[in-house]
PDB file of C-alpha atoms in Angstrom:
ATOM      1  CA  UNK A   1      10.096 -26.624 -22.459  1.00 43.00           C
ATOM      2  CA  UNK A   2       7.919 -25.666 -25.439  1.00 42.00           C
ATOM      3  CA  UNK A   3       8.750 -24.994 -29.033  1.00 41.00           C
ATOM      4  CA  UNK A   4       9.237 -21.249 -28.713  1.00 42.00           C
ATOM      5  CA  UNK A   5      12.283 -19.236 -27.812  1.00 40.00           C
ATOM      6  CA  UNK A   6      12.955 -19.308 -24.096  1.00 41.00           C
ATOM      7  CA  UNK A   7      14.341 -15.782 -24.196  1.00 40.00           C
ATOM      8  CA  UNK A   8      11.004 -14.266 -25.230  1.00 42.00           C
ATOM      9  CA  UNK A   9       9.116 -15.927 -22.395  1.00 47.00           C
ATOM     10  CA  UNK A  10      11.840 -15.087 -19.869  1.00 42.00           C
ATOM     11  CA  UNK A  11      11.755 -11.407 -20.767  1.00 41.00           C
ATOM     12  CA  UNK A  12       7.975 -11.165 -20.657  1.00 42.00           C
ATOM     13  CA  UNK A  13       7.964 -12.929 -17.294  1.00 42.00           C
ATOM     14  CA  UNK A  14       9.751  -9.970 -15.699  1.00 38.00           C
ATOM     15  CA  UNK A  15       6.393  -8.206 -15.462  1.00 42.00           C
ATOM     16  CA  UNK A  16       4.891 -11.245 -13.739  1.00 43.00           C
ATOM     17  CA  UNK A  17       7.641 -11.420 -11.137  1.00 40.00           C
ATOM     18  CA  UNK A  18       7.376  -7.706 -10.469  1.00 39.00           C
ATOM     19  CA  UNK A  19       3.616  -8.032 -10.144  1.00 41.00           C
ATOM     20  CA  UNK A  20       3.952 -10.793  -7.582  1.00 40.00           C
ATOM     21  CA  UNK A  21       6.265  -8.636  -5.509  1.00 38.00           C
ATOM     22  CA  UNK A  22       3.842  -5.732  -5.755  1.00 36.00           C
ATOM     23  CA  UNK A  23       1.004  -7.945  -4.544  1.00 37.00           C
ATOM     24  CA  UNK A  24       2.824  -8.824  -1.366  1.00 35.00           C
ATOM     25  CA  UNK A  25       3.510  -5.161  -0.635  1.00 29.00           C
ATOM     26  CA  UNK A  26       0.293  -3.449  -1.615  1.00 32.00           C
ATOM     27  CA  UNK A  27      -2.641  -5.828  -1.238  1.00 33.00           C
ATOM     28  CA  UNK A  28      -4.804  -5.287   1.815  1.00 29.00           C
ATOM     29  CA  UNK A  29      -7.055  -7.653   3.715  1.00 27.00           C
ATOM     30  CA  UNK A  30     -10.254  -6.240   2.350  1.00 27.00           C
ATOM     31  CA  UNK A  31     -12.419  -7.730  -0.338  1.00 31.00           C
ATOM     32  CA  UNK A  32     -14.100  -5.874  -3.112  1.00 32.00           C
ATOM     33  CA  UNK A  33     -14.596  -6.179  -6.807  1.00 34.00           C
ATOM     34  CA  UNK A  34     -12.535  -4.981  -9.679  1.00 36.00           C
ATOM     35  CA  UNK A  35     -13.136  -4.699 -13.369  1.00 37.00           C
ATOM     36  CA  UNK A  36     -15.894  -7.130 -14.272  1.00 42.00           C
ATOM     37  CA  UNK A  37     -16.641  -8.641 -10.858  1.00 44.00           C
ATOM     38  CA  UNK A  38     -17.961  -7.066  -7.674  1.00 37.00           C
ATOM     39  CA  UNK A  39     -16.349  -9.564  -5.257  1.00 39.00           C
ATOM     40  CA  UNK A  40     -19.627 -11.425  -4.784  1.00 39.00           C
ATOM     41  CA  UNK A  41     -19.458 -13.034  -8.208  1.00 41.00           C
ATOM     42  CA  UNK A  42     -21.930 -10.562  -9.719  1.00 36.00           C
ATOM     43  CA  UNK A  43     -20.871  -9.003 -12.986  1.00 37.00           C
ATOM     44  CA  UNK A  44     -20.484  -5.259 -12.801  1.00 34.00           C
ATOM     45  CA  UNK A  45     -20.701  -2.919 -15.748  1.00 31.00           C
ATOM     46  CA  UNK A  46     -16.960  -2.493 -16.267  1.00 35.00           C
ATOM     47  CA  UNK A  47     -15.121   0.490 -17.618  1.00 32.00           C
ATOM     48  CA  UNK A  48     -14.640  -0.163 -21.320  1.00 33.00           C
ATOM     49  CA  UNK A  49     -10.983  -0.391 -22.282  1.00 37.00           C
ATOM     50  CA  UNK A  50      -9.194  -1.457 -25.466  1.00 44.00           C
ATOM     51  CA  UNK A  51      -8.940  -5.214 -25.957  1.00 51.00           C
ATOM     52  CA  UNK A  52      -5.611  -6.879 -25.236  1.00 59.00           C
ATOM     53  CA  UNK A  53      -3.527  -8.119 -28.134  1.00 69.00           C
ATOM     54  CA  UNK A  54      -4.458 -11.765 -28.640  1.00 85.00           C
ATOM     55  CA  UNK A  55      -1.759 -14.126 -29.874  1.00 85.00           C
ATOM     56  CA  UNK A  56      -3.461 -16.539 -32.269  1.00 88.00           C
ATOM     57  CA  UNK A  57      -0.588 -19.015 -31.821  1.00 93.00           C
ATOM     58  CA  UNK A  58      -1.000 -19.336 -28.058  1.00 95.00           C
ATOM     59  CA  UNK A  59      -3.452 -21.215 -25.885  1.00 98.00           C
ATOM     60  CA  UNK A  60      -6.854 -20.079 -24.695  1.00 98.00           C
ATOM     61  CA  UNK A  61      -7.342 -20.500 -20.952  1.00 98.00           C
ATOM     62  CA  UNK A  62     -10.705 -20.064 -19.244  1.00 98.00           C
ATOM     63  CA  UNK A  63     -11.459 -19.752 -15.523  1.00 98.00           C
ATOM     64  CA  UNK A  64     -14.512 -21.895 -14.807  1.00 98.00           C
ATOM     65  CA  UNK A  65     -16.938 -21.856 -11.906  1.00 97.00           C
ATOM     66  CA  UNK A  66     -17.208 -25.135  -9.997  1.00 97.00           C
ATOM     67  CA  UNK A  67     -19.807 -24.371  -7.344  1.00 95.00           C
ATOM     68  CA  UNK A  68     -22.624 -26.914  -7.312  1.00 96.00           C
ATOM     69  CA  UNK A  69     -24.959 -24.308  -8.801  1.00 95.00           C
ATOM     70  CA  UNK A  70     -22.572 -23.978 -11.772  1.00 96.00           C
ATOM     71  CA  UNK A  71     -22.882 -27.616 -12.825  1.00 97.00           C
ATOM     72  CA  UNK A  72     -23.207 -29.118 -15.364  1.00 97.00           C
ATOM     73  CA  UNK A  73     -20.425 -27.373 -17.235  1.00 98.00           C
ATOM     74  CA  UNK A  74     -20.311 -26.450 -20.900  1.00 98.00           C
ATOM     75  CA  UNK A  75     -17.396 -27.059 -23.253  1.00 98.00           C
ATOM     76  CA  UNK A  76     -14.974 -28.798 -20.872  1.00 98.00           C
ATOM     77  CA  UNK A  77     -14.467 -32.025 -22.806  1.00 98.00           C
ATOM     78  CA  UNK A  78     -12.565 -30.433 -25.750  1.00 98.00           C
ATOM     79  CA  UNK A  79      -9.983 -28.961 -23.324  1.00 98.00           C
ATOM     80  CA  UNK A  80      -6.476 -30.385 -23.565  1.00 98.00           C
ATOM     81  CA  UNK A  81      -5.811 -29.749 -19.870  1.00 98.00           C
ATOM     82  CA  UNK A  82      -8.053 -29.056 -16.902  1.00 98.00           C
ATOM     83  CA  UNK A  83      -6.357 -27.640 -13.799  1.00 98.00           C
ATOM     84  CA  UNK A  84      -8.156 -27.898 -10.452  1.00 98.00           C
ATOM     85  CA  UNK A  85      -7.310 -25.536  -7.603  1.00 96.00           C
ATOM     86  CA  UNK A  86      -8.706 -24.717  -4.175  1.00 95.00           C
ATOM     87  CA  UNK A  87     -10.257 -21.287  -3.621  1.00 93.00           C
ATOM     88  CA  UNK A  88     -11.997 -19.524  -0.744  1.00 89.00           C
ATOM     89  CA  UNK A  89     -14.114 -21.485   1.707  1.00 89.00           C
ATOM     90  CA  UNK A  90     -12.578 -24.798   0.661  1.00 92.00           C
ATOM     91  CA  UNK A  91     -14.323 -24.692  -2.722  1.00 94.00           C
ATOM     92  CA  UNK A  92     -12.661 -25.251  -6.103  1.00 96.00           C
ATOM     93  CA  UNK A  93     -12.262 -23.578  -9.463  1.00 97.00           C
ATOM     94  CA  UNK A  94     -11.220 -25.054 -12.775  1.00 98.00           C
ATOM     95  CA  UNK A  95      -8.944 -23.664 -15.452  1.00 98.00           C
ATOM     96  CA  UNK A  96      -9.450 -25.188 -18.897  1.00 98.00           C
ATOM     97  CA  UNK A  97      -6.645 -24.941 -21.466  1.00 98.00           C
ATOM     98  CA  UNK A  98      -7.507 -25.168 -25.171  1.00 98.00           C
ATOM     99  CA  UNK A  99      -4.938 -25.717 -27.910  1.00 98.00           C
ATOM    100  CA  UNK A 100      -6.078 -28.450 -30.306  1.00 98.00           C
ATOM    101  CA  UNK A 101      -9.814 -27.741 -30.401  1.00 98.00           C
ATOM    102  CA  UNK A 102     -12.142 -24.887 -29.461  1.00 98.00           C
ATOM    103  CA  UNK A 103     -15.697 -25.574 -28.246  1.00 98.00           C
ATOM    104  CA  UNK A 104     -18.597 -23.452 -29.422  1.00 97.00           C
ATOM    105  CA  UNK A 105     -19.171 -22.257 -25.874  1.00 98.00           C
ATOM    106  CA  UNK A 106     -17.517 -22.730 -22.481  1.00 98.00           C
ATOM    107  CA  UNK A 107     -18.508 -21.903 -18.937  1.00 98.00           C
ATOM    108  CA  UNK A 108     -19.763 -20.798 -16.556  1.00 98.00           C
ATOM    109  CA  UNK A 109     -16.900 -18.309 -16.530  1.00 98.00           C
ATOM    110  CA  UNK A 110     -15.760 -16.859 -13.204  1.00 96.00           C
ATOM    111  CA  UNK A 111     -13.038 -14.647 -11.758  1.00 93.00           C
ATOM    112  CA  UNK A 112      -9.261 -15.037 -11.713  1.00 94.00           C
ATOM    113  CA  UNK A 113      -6.940 -15.582  -8.758  1.00 92.00           C
ATOM    114  CA  UNK A 114      -3.379 -14.476  -7.988  1.00 92.00           C
ATOM    115  CA  UNK A 115      -1.865 -17.952  -8.388  1.00 94.00           C
ATOM    116  CA  UNK A 116      -3.264 -18.158 -11.938  1.00 96.00           C
ATOM    117  CA  UNK A 117      -0.534 -15.741 -13.042  1.00 96.00           C
ATOM    118  CA  UNK A 118       2.251 -18.073 -11.928  1.00 97.00           C
ATOM    119  CA  UNK A 119       0.578 -21.087 -13.509  1.00 98.00           C
ATOM    120  CA  UNK A 120       0.028 -19.306 -16.836  1.00 98.00           C
ATOM    121  CA  UNK A 121       3.602 -18.010 -17.142  1.00 97.00           C
ATOM    122  CA  UNK A 122       4.587 -21.366 -18.688  1.00 98.00           C
ATOM    123  CA  UNK A 123       2.720 -20.413 -21.876  1.00 97.00           C
ATOM    124  CA  UNK A 124       3.800 -17.811 -24.424  1.00 95.00           C
ATOM    125  CA  UNK A 125       1.328 -14.950 -23.944  1.00 95.00           C
ATOM    126  CA  UNK A 126      -1.802 -17.034 -23.333  1.00 97.00           C
ATOM    127  CA  UNK A 127      -5.284 -15.578 -23.646  1.00 97.00           C
ATOM    128  CA  UNK A 128      -7.013 -15.617 -20.249  1.00 97.00           C
ATOM    129  CA  UNK A 129     -10.811 -15.448 -20.321  1.00 97.00           C
ATOM    130  CA  UNK A 130     -12.369 -14.587 -16.949  1.00 97.00           C
ATOM    131  CA  UNK A 131     -15.251 -12.613 -15.518  1.00 95.00           C
ATOM    132  CA  UNK A 132     -13.079 -10.121 -13.624  1.00 89.00           C
ATOM    133  CA  UNK A 133     -11.033 -10.000 -10.440  1.00 87.00           C
ATOM    134  CA  UNK A 134     -10.645  -8.188  -7.158  1.00 81.00           C
ATOM    135  CA  UNK A 135      -9.736  -4.550  -7.641  1.00 81.00           C
ATOM    136  CA  UNK A 136      -6.221  -4.870  -6.192  1.00 85.00           C
ATOM    137  CA  UNK A 137      -5.492  -7.909  -8.372  1.00 89.00           C
ATOM    138  CA  UNK A 138      -6.504  -6.399 -11.722  1.00 90.00           C
ATOM    139  CA  UNK A 139      -3.349  -4.234 -12.041  1.00 92.00           C
ATOM    140  CA  UNK A 140      -1.227  -7.358 -11.566  1.00 92.00           C
ATOM    141  CA  UNK A 141      -3.169  -9.167 -14.269  1.00 93.00           C
ATOM    142  CA  UNK A 142      -2.744  -6.180 -16.579  1.00 92.00           C
ATOM    143  CA  UNK A 143       1.050  -6.320 -16.076  1.00 94.00           C
ATOM    144  CA  UNK A 144       1.320 -10.077 -16.569  1.00 95.00           C
ATOM    145  CA  UNK A 145       2.529 -11.533 -19.913  1.00 95.00           C
ATOM    146  CA  UNK A 146      -0.910 -12.598 -21.086  1.00 96.00           C
ATOM    147  CA  UNK A 147      -3.923 -11.266 -22.976  1.00 95.00           C
ATOM    148  CA  UNK A 148      -6.637 -10.624 -20.395  1.00 96.00           C
ATOM    149  CA  UNK A 149     -10.145 -10.855 -21.835  1.00 96.00           C
ATOM    150  CA  UNK A 150     -13.116  -9.948 -19.653  1.00 95.00           C
ATOM    151  CA  UNK A 151     -16.675  -9.013 -20.679  1.00 94.00           C
ATOM    152  CA  UNK A 152     -15.524  -5.393 -20.583  1.00 89.00           C
ATOM    153  CA  UNK A 153     -12.693  -5.843 -23.086  1.00 88.00           C
ATOM    154  CA  UNK A 154     -14.319  -7.748 -25.942  1.00 88.00           C
ATOM    155  CA  UNK A 155     -17.738  -7.082 -27.431  1.00 76.00           C
ATOM    156  CA  UNK A 156     -19.944 -10.085 -28.060  1.00 92.00           C
ATOM    157  CA  UNK A 157     -17.582 -12.769 -26.738  1.00 96.00           C
ATOM    158  CA  UNK A 158     -19.602 -13.336 -23.560  1.00 97.00           C
ATOM    159  CA  UNK A 159     -23.286 -13.959 -22.988  1.00 96.00           C
ATOM    160  CA  UNK A 160     -25.658 -14.774 -20.163  1.00 95.00           C
ATOM    161  CA  UNK A 161     -27.417 -18.134 -20.234  1.00 94.00           C
ATOM    162  CA  UNK A 162     -31.036 -18.421 -19.179  1.00 88.00           C
ATOM    163  CA  UNK A 163     -31.034 -21.739 -17.362  1.00 86.00           C
ATOM    164  CA  UNK A 164     -29.529 -20.661 -14.047  1.00 91.00           C
ATOM    165  CA  UNK A 165     -29.150 -17.528 -11.912  1.00 92.00           C
ATOM    166  CA  UNK A 166     -26.240 -15.106 -11.940  1.00 93.00           C
ATOM    167  CA  UNK A 167     -23.319 -15.413 -11.316  1.00 93.00           C
ATOM    168  CA  UNK A 168     -23.403 -19.019 -12.548  1.00 96.00           C
ATOM    169  CA  UNK A 169     -24.611 -18.226 -16.075  1.00 96.00           C
ATOM    170  CA  UNK A 170     -21.793 -16.346 -17.832  1.00 97.00           C
ATOM    171  CA  UNK A 171     -20.480 -18.122 -20.947  1.00 98.00           C
ATOM    172  CA  UNK A 172     -17.734 -17.498 -23.501  1.00 98.00           C
ATOM    173  CA  UNK A 173     -17.798 -17.924 -27.274  1.00 97.00           C
ATOM    174  CA  UNK A 174     -14.134 -18.867 -27.929  1.00 97.00           C
ATOM    175  CA  UNK A 175     -14.289 -18.093 -31.649  1.00 96.00           C
ATOM    176  CA  UNK A 176     -14.828 -14.431 -30.736  1.00 95.00           C
ATOM    177  CA  UNK A 177     -11.340 -14.416 -29.179  1.00 95.00           C
ATOM    178  CA  UNK A 178      -9.334 -16.755 -31.424  1.00 95.00           C
ATOM    179  CA  UNK A 179      -9.909 -17.462 -35.121  1.00 93.00           C
ATOM    180  CA  UNK A 180      -8.951 -21.133 -34.668  1.00 96.00           C
ATOM    181  CA  UNK A 181      -7.290 -23.506 -32.243  1.00 97.00           C
ATOM    182  CA  UNK A 182      -3.542 -22.750 -32.156  1.00 97.00           C
ATOM    183  CA  UNK A 183      -2.437 -26.397 -32.206  1.00 97.00           C
ATOM    184  CA  UNK A 184      -0.527 -28.750 -29.909  1.00 96.00           C
ATOM    185  CA  UNK A 185       2.735 -26.776 -30.212  1.00 96.00           C
ATOM    186  CA  UNK A 186       1.173 -24.108 -27.990  1.00 97.00           C
ATOM    187  CA  UNK A 187       1.080 -26.545 -25.049  1.00 97.00           C
ATOM    188  CA  UNK A 188       4.419 -25.552 -23.516  1.00 96.00           C
ATOM    189  CA  UNK A 189       3.733 -27.530 -20.350  1.00 97.00           C
ATOM    190  CA  UNK A 190       6.589 -30.009 -20.322  1.00 95.00           C
ATOM    191  CA  UNK A 191       4.083 -32.877 -20.484  1.00 97.00           C
ATOM    192  CA  UNK A 192       5.170 -35.966 -22.435  1.00 97.00           C
ATOM    193  CA  UNK A 193       2.907 -38.561 -24.050  1.00 97.00           C
ATOM    194  CA  UNK A 194       3.641 -42.166 -24.891  1.00 97.00           C
ATOM    195  CA  UNK A 195       3.981 -45.621 -23.378  1.00 96.00           C
ATOM    196  CA  UNK A 196       3.271 -46.039 -19.682  1.00 95.00           C
ATOM    197  CA  UNK A 197       6.241 -46.300 -17.319  1.00 93.00           C
ATOM    198  CA  UNK A 198       7.165 -49.627 -15.773  1.00 92.00           C
ATOM    199  CA  UNK A 199       5.754 -50.628 -12.417  1.00 92.00           C
ATOM    200  CA  UNK A 200       2.973 -48.741 -10.731  1.00 95.00           C
ATOM    201  CA  UNK A 201       0.162 -50.101  -8.605  1.00 97.00           C
ATOM    202  CA  UNK A 202      -3.270 -51.191  -9.716  1.00 98.00           C
ATOM    203  CA  UNK A 203      -5.812 -48.519  -8.811  1.00 98.00           C
ATOM    204  CA  UNK A 204      -9.349 -48.136 -10.079  1.00 97.00           C
ATOM    205  CA  UNK A 205     -10.556 -45.211  -7.963  1.00 98.00           C
ATOM    206  CA  UNK A 206      -8.988 -42.130  -6.422  1.00 98.00           C
ATOM    207  CA  UNK A 207     -10.669 -39.362  -4.435  1.00 98.00           C
ATOM    208  CA  UNK A 208      -9.096 -35.959  -3.819  1.00 98.00           C
ATOM    209  CA  UNK A 209     -10.754 -33.835  -1.153  1.00 97.00           C
ATOM    210  CA  UNK A 210     -10.716 -30.114  -0.501  1.00 96.00           C
ATOM    211  CA  UNK A 211     -12.468 -28.808   2.632  1.00 95.00           C
ATOM    212  CA  UNK A 212     -15.756 -28.259   0.752  1.00 95.00           C
ATOM    213  CA  UNK A 213     -15.270 -30.186  -2.515  1.00 96.00           C
ATOM    214  CA  UNK A 214     -14.418 -33.753  -3.495  1.00 98.00           C
ATOM    215  CA  UNK A 215     -13.294 -35.202  -6.839  1.00 98.00           C
ATOM    216  CA  UNK A 216     -13.395 -38.925  -7.573  1.00 98.00           C
ATOM    217  CA  UNK A 217     -11.781 -40.515 -10.619  1.00 98.00           C
ATOM    218  CA  UNK A 218     -12.987 -44.043 -11.434  1.00 98.00           C
ATOM    219  CA  UNK A 219     -11.233 -46.172 -14.035  1.00 98.00           C
ATOM    220  CA  UNK A 220     -13.350 -47.443 -16.919  1.00 98.00           C
ATOM    221  CA  UNK A 221     -11.623 -50.243 -18.830  1.00 97.00           C
ATOM    222  CA  UNK A 222     -14.354 -50.109 -21.482  1.00 97.00           C
ATOM    223  CA  UNK A 223     -13.678 -46.453 -22.241  1.00 97.00           C
ATOM    224  CA  UNK A 224      -9.975 -46.491 -21.333  1.00 97.00           C
ATOM    225  CA  UNK A 225     -10.630 -43.318 -19.378  1.00 98.00           C
ATOM    226  CA  UNK A 226     -11.059 -42.030 -15.820  1.00 98.00           C
ATOM    227  CA  UNK A 227     -14.691 -41.093 -15.147  1.00 98.00           C
ATOM    228  CA  UNK A 228     -15.030 -37.926 -13.083  1.00 98.00           C
ATOM    229  CA  UNK A 229     -17.437 -37.442 -10.186  1.00 98.00           C
ATOM    230  CA  UNK A 230     -17.795 -34.260  -8.151  1.00 98.00           C
ATOM    231  CA  UNK A 231     -19.155 -34.319  -4.618  1.00 97.00           C
ATOM    232  CA  UNK A 232     -20.385 -37.871  -5.181  1.00 97.00           C
ATOM    233  CA  UNK A 233     -22.267 -37.124  -8.407  1.00 98.00           C
ATOM    234  CA  UNK A 234     -21.140 -38.216 -11.903  1.00 98.00           C
ATOM    235  CA  UNK A 235     -19.786 -35.172 -13.738  1.00 98.00           C
ATOM    236  CA  UNK A 236     -21.407 -34.643 -17.134  1.00 98.00           C
ATOM    237  CA  UNK A 237     -21.394 -31.667 -19.464  1.00 98.00           C
ATOM    238  CA  UNK A 238     -24.498 -29.906 -20.738  1.00 97.00           C
ATOM    239  CA  UNK A 239     -24.473 -32.122 -23.837  1.00 96.00           C
ATOM    240  CA  UNK A 240     -24.892 -35.168 -21.582  1.00 96.00           C
ATOM    241  CA  UNK A 241     -21.366 -36.517 -21.995  1.00 97.00           C
ATOM    242  CA  UNK A 242     -19.369 -37.777 -19.033  1.00 97.00           C
ATOM    243  CA  UNK A 243     -16.122 -36.016 -18.173  1.00 98.00           C
ATOM    244  CA  UNK A 244     -13.422 -38.616 -18.779  1.00 98.00           C
ATOM    245  CA  UNK A 245      -9.720 -37.670 -18.949  1.00 98.00           C
ATOM    246  CA  UNK A 246      -7.096 -40.116 -20.167  1.00 98.00           C
ATOM    247  CA  UNK A 247      -4.620 -39.105 -17.450  1.00 98.00           C
ATOM    248  CA  UNK A 248      -5.129 -37.683 -13.975  1.00 98.00           C
ATOM    249  CA  UNK A 249      -2.244 -36.067 -12.102  1.00 98.00           C
ATOM    250  CA  UNK A 250      -2.609 -35.493  -8.375  1.00 98.00           C
ATOM    251  CA  UNK A 251       0.167 -32.965  -7.798  1.00 98.00           C
ATOM    252  CA  UNK A 252       1.130 -32.245  -4.199  1.00 98.00           C
ATOM    253  CA  UNK A 253       2.005 -28.574  -3.777  1.00 98.00           C
ATOM    254  CA  UNK A 254       2.345 -25.884  -1.144  1.00 97.00           C
ATOM    255  CA  UNK A 255      -0.930 -24.035  -0.583  1.00 96.00           C
ATOM    256  CA  UNK A 256      -0.464 -20.880   1.460  1.00 92.00           C
ATOM    257  CA  UNK A 257      -2.405 -17.749   2.287  1.00 84.00           C
ATOM    258  CA  UNK A 258      -2.278 -15.037  -0.346  1.00 75.00           C
ATOM    259  CA  UNK A 259      -2.481 -11.279   0.173  1.00 74.00           C
ATOM    260  CA  UNK A 260      -6.140 -11.253  -0.889  1.00 67.00           C
ATOM    261  CA  UNK A 261      -9.510 -11.974   0.735  1.00 63.00           C
ATOM    262  CA  UNK A 262     -13.033 -12.353  -0.572  1.00 62.00           C
ATOM    263  CA  UNK A 263     -15.927 -10.099   0.449  1.00 63.00           C
ATOM    264  CA  UNK A 264     -16.681 -12.331   3.453  1.00 61.00           C
ATOM    265  CA  UNK A 265     -13.117 -12.016   4.713  1.00 65.00           C
ATOM    266  CA  UNK A 266     -12.039 -15.518   3.670  1.00 70.00           C
ATOM    267  CA  UNK A 267      -8.425 -15.649   2.582  1.00 75.00           C
ATOM    268  CA  UNK A 268      -7.730 -16.647  -1.008  1.00 81.00           C
ATOM    269  CA  UNK A 269      -5.359 -19.642  -1.053  1.00 91.00           C
ATOM    270  CA  UNK A 270      -2.235 -19.303  -3.187  1.00 94.00           C
ATOM    271  CA  UNK A 271      -1.275 -22.543  -4.955  1.00 96.00           C
ATOM    272  CA  UNK A 272       2.481 -22.651  -5.584  1.00 97.00           C
ATOM    273  CA  UNK A 273       3.192 -24.396  -8.886  1.00 98.00           C
ATOM    274  CA  UNK A 274       6.882 -23.442  -9.106  1.00 98.00           C
ATOM    275  CA  UNK A 275       9.226 -25.672  -7.159  1.00 98.00           C
ATOM    276  CA  UNK A 276       9.359 -29.424  -6.760  1.00 98.00           C
ATOM    277  CA  UNK A 277       7.568 -32.235  -4.986  1.00 98.00           C
ATOM    278  CA  UNK A 278       5.753 -35.505  -5.501  1.00 98.00           C
ATOM    279  CA  UNK A 279       2.733 -36.493  -7.540  1.00 98.00           C
ATOM    280  CA  UNK A 280       0.591 -39.484  -8.424  1.00 98.00           C
ATOM    281  CA  UNK A 281      -0.001 -40.124 -12.120  1.00 98.00           C
ATOM    282  CA  UNK A 282      -3.135 -42.165 -12.859  1.00 98.00           C
ATOM    283  CA  UNK A 283      -3.308 -43.835 -16.253  1.00 98.00           C
ATOM    284  CA  UNK A 284      -4.484 -47.182 -17.566  1.00 97.00           C
ATOM    285  CA  UNK A 285      -6.036 -48.252 -14.264  1.00 98.00           C
ATOM    286  CA  UNK A 286      -2.720 -47.874 -12.439  1.00 98.00           C
ATOM    287  CA  UNK A 287      -1.095 -45.295 -10.183  1.00 98.00           C
ATOM    288  CA  UNK A 288       2.537 -44.214 -10.465  1.00 98.00           C
ATOM    289  CA  UNK A 289       4.462 -42.429  -7.725  1.00 97.00           C
ATOM    290  CA  UNK A 290       6.514 -39.708  -9.430  1.00 98.00           C
ATOM    291  CA  UNK A 291       8.406 -36.504  -8.763  1.00 98.00           C
ATOM    292  CA  UNK A 292       7.606 -33.116 -10.271  1.00 98.00           C
ATOM    293  CA  UNK A 293       9.891 -30.162 -10.930  1.00 98.00           C
ATOM    294  CA  UNK A 294       9.279 -26.661 -12.269  1.00 98.00           C
ATOM    295  CA  UNK A 295      12.309 -24.489 -11.457  1.00 97.00           C
ATOM    296  CA  UNK A 296      11.035 -21.312 -13.121  1.00 97.00           C
ATOM    297  CA  UNK A 297       7.590 -19.867 -13.806  1.00 97.00           C
ATOM    298  CA  UNK A 298       8.426 -19.609 -17.504  1.00 97.00           C
ATOM    299  CA  UNK A 299       9.033 -23.362 -17.738  1.00 97.00           C
ATOM    300  CA  UNK A 300       6.666 -26.303 -17.868  1.00 98.00           C
ATOM    301  CA  UNK A 301       6.495 -29.038 -15.251  1.00 98.00           C
ATOM    302  CA  UNK A 302       8.551 -32.183 -15.660  1.00 98.00           C
ATOM    303  CA  UNK A 303       7.397 -35.476 -14.133  1.00 98.00           C
ATOM    304  CA  UNK A 304      10.009 -38.161 -13.520  1.00 97.00           C
ATOM    305  CA  UNK A 305      10.497 -41.501 -11.777  1.00 96.00           C
ATOM    306  CA  UNK A 306      12.840 -41.846  -8.797  1.00 94.00           C
ATOM    307  CA  UNK A 307      15.666 -42.746 -11.172  1.00 93.00           C
ATOM    308  CA  UNK A 308      15.098 -39.604 -13.221  1.00 94.00           C
ATOM    309  CA  UNK A 309      13.297 -41.134 -16.195  1.00 95.00           C
ATOM    310  CA  UNK A 310      10.581 -38.930 -17.769  1.00 97.00           C
ATOM    311  CA  UNK A 311       7.017 -40.119 -17.164  1.00 98.00           C
ATOM    312  CA  UNK A 312       4.666 -40.262 -20.139  1.00 98.00           C
ATOM    313  CA  UNK A 313       0.964 -39.464 -20.010  1.00 98.00           C
ATOM    314  CA  UNK A 314      -1.693 -41.268 -22.031  1.00 98.00           C
ATOM    315  CA  UNK A 315      -2.822 -39.540 -25.209  1.00 97.00           C
ATOM    316  CA  UNK A 316      -5.892 -37.410 -24.525  1.00 98.00           C
ATOM    317  CA  UNK A 317      -7.142 -34.935 -21.956  1.00 98.00           C
ATOM    318  CA  UNK A 318      -5.127 -34.440 -18.764  1.00 98.00           C
ATOM    319  CA  UNK A 319      -6.555 -33.315 -15.431  1.00 98.00           C
ATOM    320  CA  UNK A 320      -4.072 -31.830 -12.951  1.00 98.00           C
ATOM    321  CA  UNK A 321      -5.498 -31.662  -9.447  1.00 98.00           C
ATOM    322  CA  UNK A 322      -3.432 -29.522  -7.078  1.00 98.00           C
ATOM    323  CA  UNK A 323      -3.547 -31.113  -3.614  1.00 98.00           C
ATOM    324  CA  UNK A 324      -1.985 -29.697  -0.464  1.00 96.00           C
ATOM    325  CA  UNK A 325       1.293 -31.391   0.405  1.00 96.00           C
ATOM    326  CA  UNK A 326       1.376 -32.849   3.905  1.00 86.00           C
TER     327      UNK A 326
END
């Protein structure tokens, strides 16, 4: 758990749970855009509405495009956590979480998904920056215990880059949403940092595949980091720096069909991050077989050995790659 009162997060999560129930009952199998996004990734002119209340003591989370046309990314390396999830057509999206440092810019920013609400419930009213969402999903986002920030809610926080075509050119200026990074106490994830656990197996490369995307993490002893490649190409940011987390977690989860589809009729996968299962923790050139548990959406995820001992991560950025459990 984090450093804040559990009661506050439990109460605010009631709206999230109600929203999830509403989604199952009311969402249809048609695509279509909502506020900010037209369902094809093209930014609409949204209806202006008052900005959500931003909690300066909570994390900033940003939904990031990961289509090939969206690479290289901007502002990913300062993120404390990068979540990787499967979306329509076997592709992937990233969610970057910022607590200890804010980049000058981050992107390309893209739309939110239903399973983001469950994942984000572990934080105390996080700010979610995204381009928009399907029309039937936006009411659920509005009810969730978070501050939703789209181009239609905040003036001047987003801009279009000139180096690539829409929709892969929408960027966020984080300082227009938060005055400063909230600090490590905002990371109510359950993650622990410290010495590596005993045992493990030597491993210098791991590839995780989605139907249309592949991530490879290669251990660099010189840098004491895992070097990221995407679809066989080294992943660098727009400043020329290689993406290189200190810890990589391959978390095996249930991935099921959601109540939503894209404009082509492809179902949007729902990644279940509440529950329990197994995971592989990669750190220091070794792989550790561990168990994960997250009983409630308002709690972080605990990683333990078979004998119940907590598993520490290496200090630095963590990538969590959600892989479908067999």
